[in-house]
Coordinates of C-alpha atoms in Angstrom, one line a residue:
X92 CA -6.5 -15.8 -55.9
X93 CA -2.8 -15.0 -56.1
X94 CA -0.6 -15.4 -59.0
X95 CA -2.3 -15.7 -62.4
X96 CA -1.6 -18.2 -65.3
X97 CA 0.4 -15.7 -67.3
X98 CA 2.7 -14.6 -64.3
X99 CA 3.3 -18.5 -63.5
X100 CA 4.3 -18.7 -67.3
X101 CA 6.5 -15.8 -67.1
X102 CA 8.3 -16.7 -63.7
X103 CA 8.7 -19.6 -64.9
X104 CA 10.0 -19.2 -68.3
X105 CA 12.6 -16.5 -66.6
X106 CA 14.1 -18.9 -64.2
X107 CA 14.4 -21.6 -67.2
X108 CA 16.6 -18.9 -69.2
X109 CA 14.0 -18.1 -71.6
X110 CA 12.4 -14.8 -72.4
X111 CA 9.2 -12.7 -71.6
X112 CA 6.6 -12.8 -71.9
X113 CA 6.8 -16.4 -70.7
X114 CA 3.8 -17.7 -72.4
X115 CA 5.2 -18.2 -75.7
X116 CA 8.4 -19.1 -75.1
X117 CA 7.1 -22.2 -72.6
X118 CA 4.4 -23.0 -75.5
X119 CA 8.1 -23.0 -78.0
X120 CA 9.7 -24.9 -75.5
X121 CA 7.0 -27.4 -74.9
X122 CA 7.0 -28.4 -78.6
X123 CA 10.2 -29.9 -78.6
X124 CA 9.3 -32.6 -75.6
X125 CA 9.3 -35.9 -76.5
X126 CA 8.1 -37.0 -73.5
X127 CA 7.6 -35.5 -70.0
X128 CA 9.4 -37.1 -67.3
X129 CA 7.9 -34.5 -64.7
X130 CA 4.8 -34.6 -63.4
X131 CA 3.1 -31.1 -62.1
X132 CA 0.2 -31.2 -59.5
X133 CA -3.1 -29.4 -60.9
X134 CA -3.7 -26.6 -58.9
X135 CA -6.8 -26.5 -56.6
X136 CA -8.4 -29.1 -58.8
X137 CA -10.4 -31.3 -56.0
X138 CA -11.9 -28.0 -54.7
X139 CA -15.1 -26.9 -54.8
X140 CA -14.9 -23.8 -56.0
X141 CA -13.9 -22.0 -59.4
X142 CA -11.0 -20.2 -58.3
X143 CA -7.8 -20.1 -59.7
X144 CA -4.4 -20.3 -57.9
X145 CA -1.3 -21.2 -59.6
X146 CA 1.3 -19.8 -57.0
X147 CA 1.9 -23.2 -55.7
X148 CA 2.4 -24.0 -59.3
X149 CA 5.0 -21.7 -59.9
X150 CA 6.9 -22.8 -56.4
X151 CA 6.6 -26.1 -57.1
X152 CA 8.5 -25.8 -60.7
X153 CA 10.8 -23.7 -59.4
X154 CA 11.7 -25.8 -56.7
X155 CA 11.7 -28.8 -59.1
X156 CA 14.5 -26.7 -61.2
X157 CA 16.5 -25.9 -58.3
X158 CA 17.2 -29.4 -57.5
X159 CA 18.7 -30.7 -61.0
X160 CA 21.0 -30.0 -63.4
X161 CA 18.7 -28.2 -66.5
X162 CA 19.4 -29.6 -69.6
X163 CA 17.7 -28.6 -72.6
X164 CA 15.5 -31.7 -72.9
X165 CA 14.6 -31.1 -68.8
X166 CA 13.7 -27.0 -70.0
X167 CA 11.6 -28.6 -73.1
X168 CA 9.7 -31.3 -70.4
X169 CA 9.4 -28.6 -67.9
X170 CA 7.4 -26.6 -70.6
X171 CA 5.5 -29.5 -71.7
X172 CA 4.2 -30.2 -68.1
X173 CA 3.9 -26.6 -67.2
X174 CA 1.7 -25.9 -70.0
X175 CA -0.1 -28.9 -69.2
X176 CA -0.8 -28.3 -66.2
X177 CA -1.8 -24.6 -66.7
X178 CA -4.4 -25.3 -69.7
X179 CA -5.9 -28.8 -67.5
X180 CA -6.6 -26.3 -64.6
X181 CA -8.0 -23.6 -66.3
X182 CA -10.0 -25.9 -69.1
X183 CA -11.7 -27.9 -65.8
X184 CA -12.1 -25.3 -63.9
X185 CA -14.4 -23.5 -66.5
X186 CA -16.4 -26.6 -67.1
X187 CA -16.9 -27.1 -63.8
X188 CA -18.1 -23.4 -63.7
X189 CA -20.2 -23.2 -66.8
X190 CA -21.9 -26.6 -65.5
X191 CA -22.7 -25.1 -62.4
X192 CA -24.1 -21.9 -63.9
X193 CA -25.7 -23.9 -67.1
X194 CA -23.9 -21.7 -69.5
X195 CA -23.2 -23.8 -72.5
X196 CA -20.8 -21.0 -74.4
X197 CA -17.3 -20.0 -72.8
X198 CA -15.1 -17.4 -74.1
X199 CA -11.6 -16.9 -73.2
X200 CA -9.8 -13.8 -73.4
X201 CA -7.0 -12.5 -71.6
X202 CA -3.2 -12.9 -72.9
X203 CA -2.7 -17.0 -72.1
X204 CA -5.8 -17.2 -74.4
X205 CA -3.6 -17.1 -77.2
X206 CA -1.9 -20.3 -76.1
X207 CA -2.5 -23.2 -78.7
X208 CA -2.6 -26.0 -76.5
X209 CA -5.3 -24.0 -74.5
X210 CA -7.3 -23.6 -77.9
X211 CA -6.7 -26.6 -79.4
X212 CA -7.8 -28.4 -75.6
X213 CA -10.7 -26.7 -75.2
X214 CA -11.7 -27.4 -78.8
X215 CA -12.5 -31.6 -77.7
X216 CA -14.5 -30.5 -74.9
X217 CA -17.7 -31.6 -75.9
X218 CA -20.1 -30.1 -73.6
X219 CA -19.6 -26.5 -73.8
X220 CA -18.4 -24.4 -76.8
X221 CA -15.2 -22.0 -76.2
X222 CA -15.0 -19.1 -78.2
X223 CA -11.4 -17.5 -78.4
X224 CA -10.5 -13.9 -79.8
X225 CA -8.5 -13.6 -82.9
X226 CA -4.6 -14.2 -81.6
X227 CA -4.0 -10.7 -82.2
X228 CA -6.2 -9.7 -79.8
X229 CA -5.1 -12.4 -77.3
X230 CA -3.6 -9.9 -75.3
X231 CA -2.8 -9.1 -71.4
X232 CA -5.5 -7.8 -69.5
X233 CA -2.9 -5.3 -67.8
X234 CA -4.2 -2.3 -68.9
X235 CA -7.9 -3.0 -69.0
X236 CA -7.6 -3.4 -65.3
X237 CA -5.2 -0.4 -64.4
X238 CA -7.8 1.4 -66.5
X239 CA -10.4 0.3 -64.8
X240 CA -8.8 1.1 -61.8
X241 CA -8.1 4.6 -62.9
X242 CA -11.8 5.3 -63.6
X243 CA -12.7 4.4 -60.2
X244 CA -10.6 6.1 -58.3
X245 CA -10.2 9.3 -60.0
X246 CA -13.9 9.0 -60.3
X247 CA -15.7 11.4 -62.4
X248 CA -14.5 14.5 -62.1
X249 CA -11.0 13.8 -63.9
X250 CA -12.8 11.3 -66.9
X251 CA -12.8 14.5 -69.2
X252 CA -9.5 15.2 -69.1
X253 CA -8.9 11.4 -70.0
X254 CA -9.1 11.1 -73.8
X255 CA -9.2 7.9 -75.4
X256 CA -8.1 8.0 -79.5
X257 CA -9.6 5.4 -81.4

């Protein structure tokens, strides 16, 4: 509905002092926890649709950060709950969709689909079967969408001018 898992990643990560894109560096980050001392609320989990939201997500972190002093074991908790938080909403989410819609195979693309916890998360969920692109093709779905954009607006008469090199 608003911001996207990626941009909560990369907002975040950004005001924890790490770099872009976020994803990674919160996955990194999230490695080193031990144990999470934060908890994080799972975005629009009790509702009843399949929509995802993670602006309140983002908001909630940030305000979280803004009220301590970071240390490097709060940035490597942070991550750890973030992610958690992130792959929880979007793995339940799609269940709850693919249930509803009685599709038993998922596939998740996009640039957060590289994420291992995502994969590795989605791998123990026995009811439905999640296929993932190769990492290398994990990537943001940026471009697909402005070119998609492109196409309709400019509409057919400029397509032939727009040449695509394999």
């Amino acid at each position: 509905l608003d911001d996207s898992a990626g941009e909560c990643f990369d907002k975040v990560a950004r005001k924890l002092g790490l770099g872009y894109p976020g994803g990674p560096e919160i996955a990194r980050k999230s490695e080193l926890a031990f144990d999470s001392s934060f908890s994080f609320p799972r975005p629009m989990a009790k509702s009843n649709d399949f929509n995802f939201s993670f602006s309140g997500l983002k908001t909630h972190v940030i305000n979280t950060i803004n009220k301590i002093e970071l240390t490097e074991n709060d940035i490597n908790n942070i991550s750890y709950e973030l992610q958690n938080s992130i792959v929880d909403t979007l793995i339940n989410k799609s269940v709850k969709a693919a249930e509803k819609f009685n599709i038993d195979n998922v596939v998740i693309t996009g640039g957060v689909s590289a994420n291992k916890k995502l994969r590795e998360k989605f791998s123990t969920v026995k009811e439905k079967k999640a296929f993932f692109p190769d990492v290398k093709f994990s990537t943001d779905n940026g471009a697909m969408i402005a070119f998609a954009g492109f196409l309709k607006s400019n509409s057919t008469k400029h397509i032939e001018n727009f040449k695509i090199k394999p």
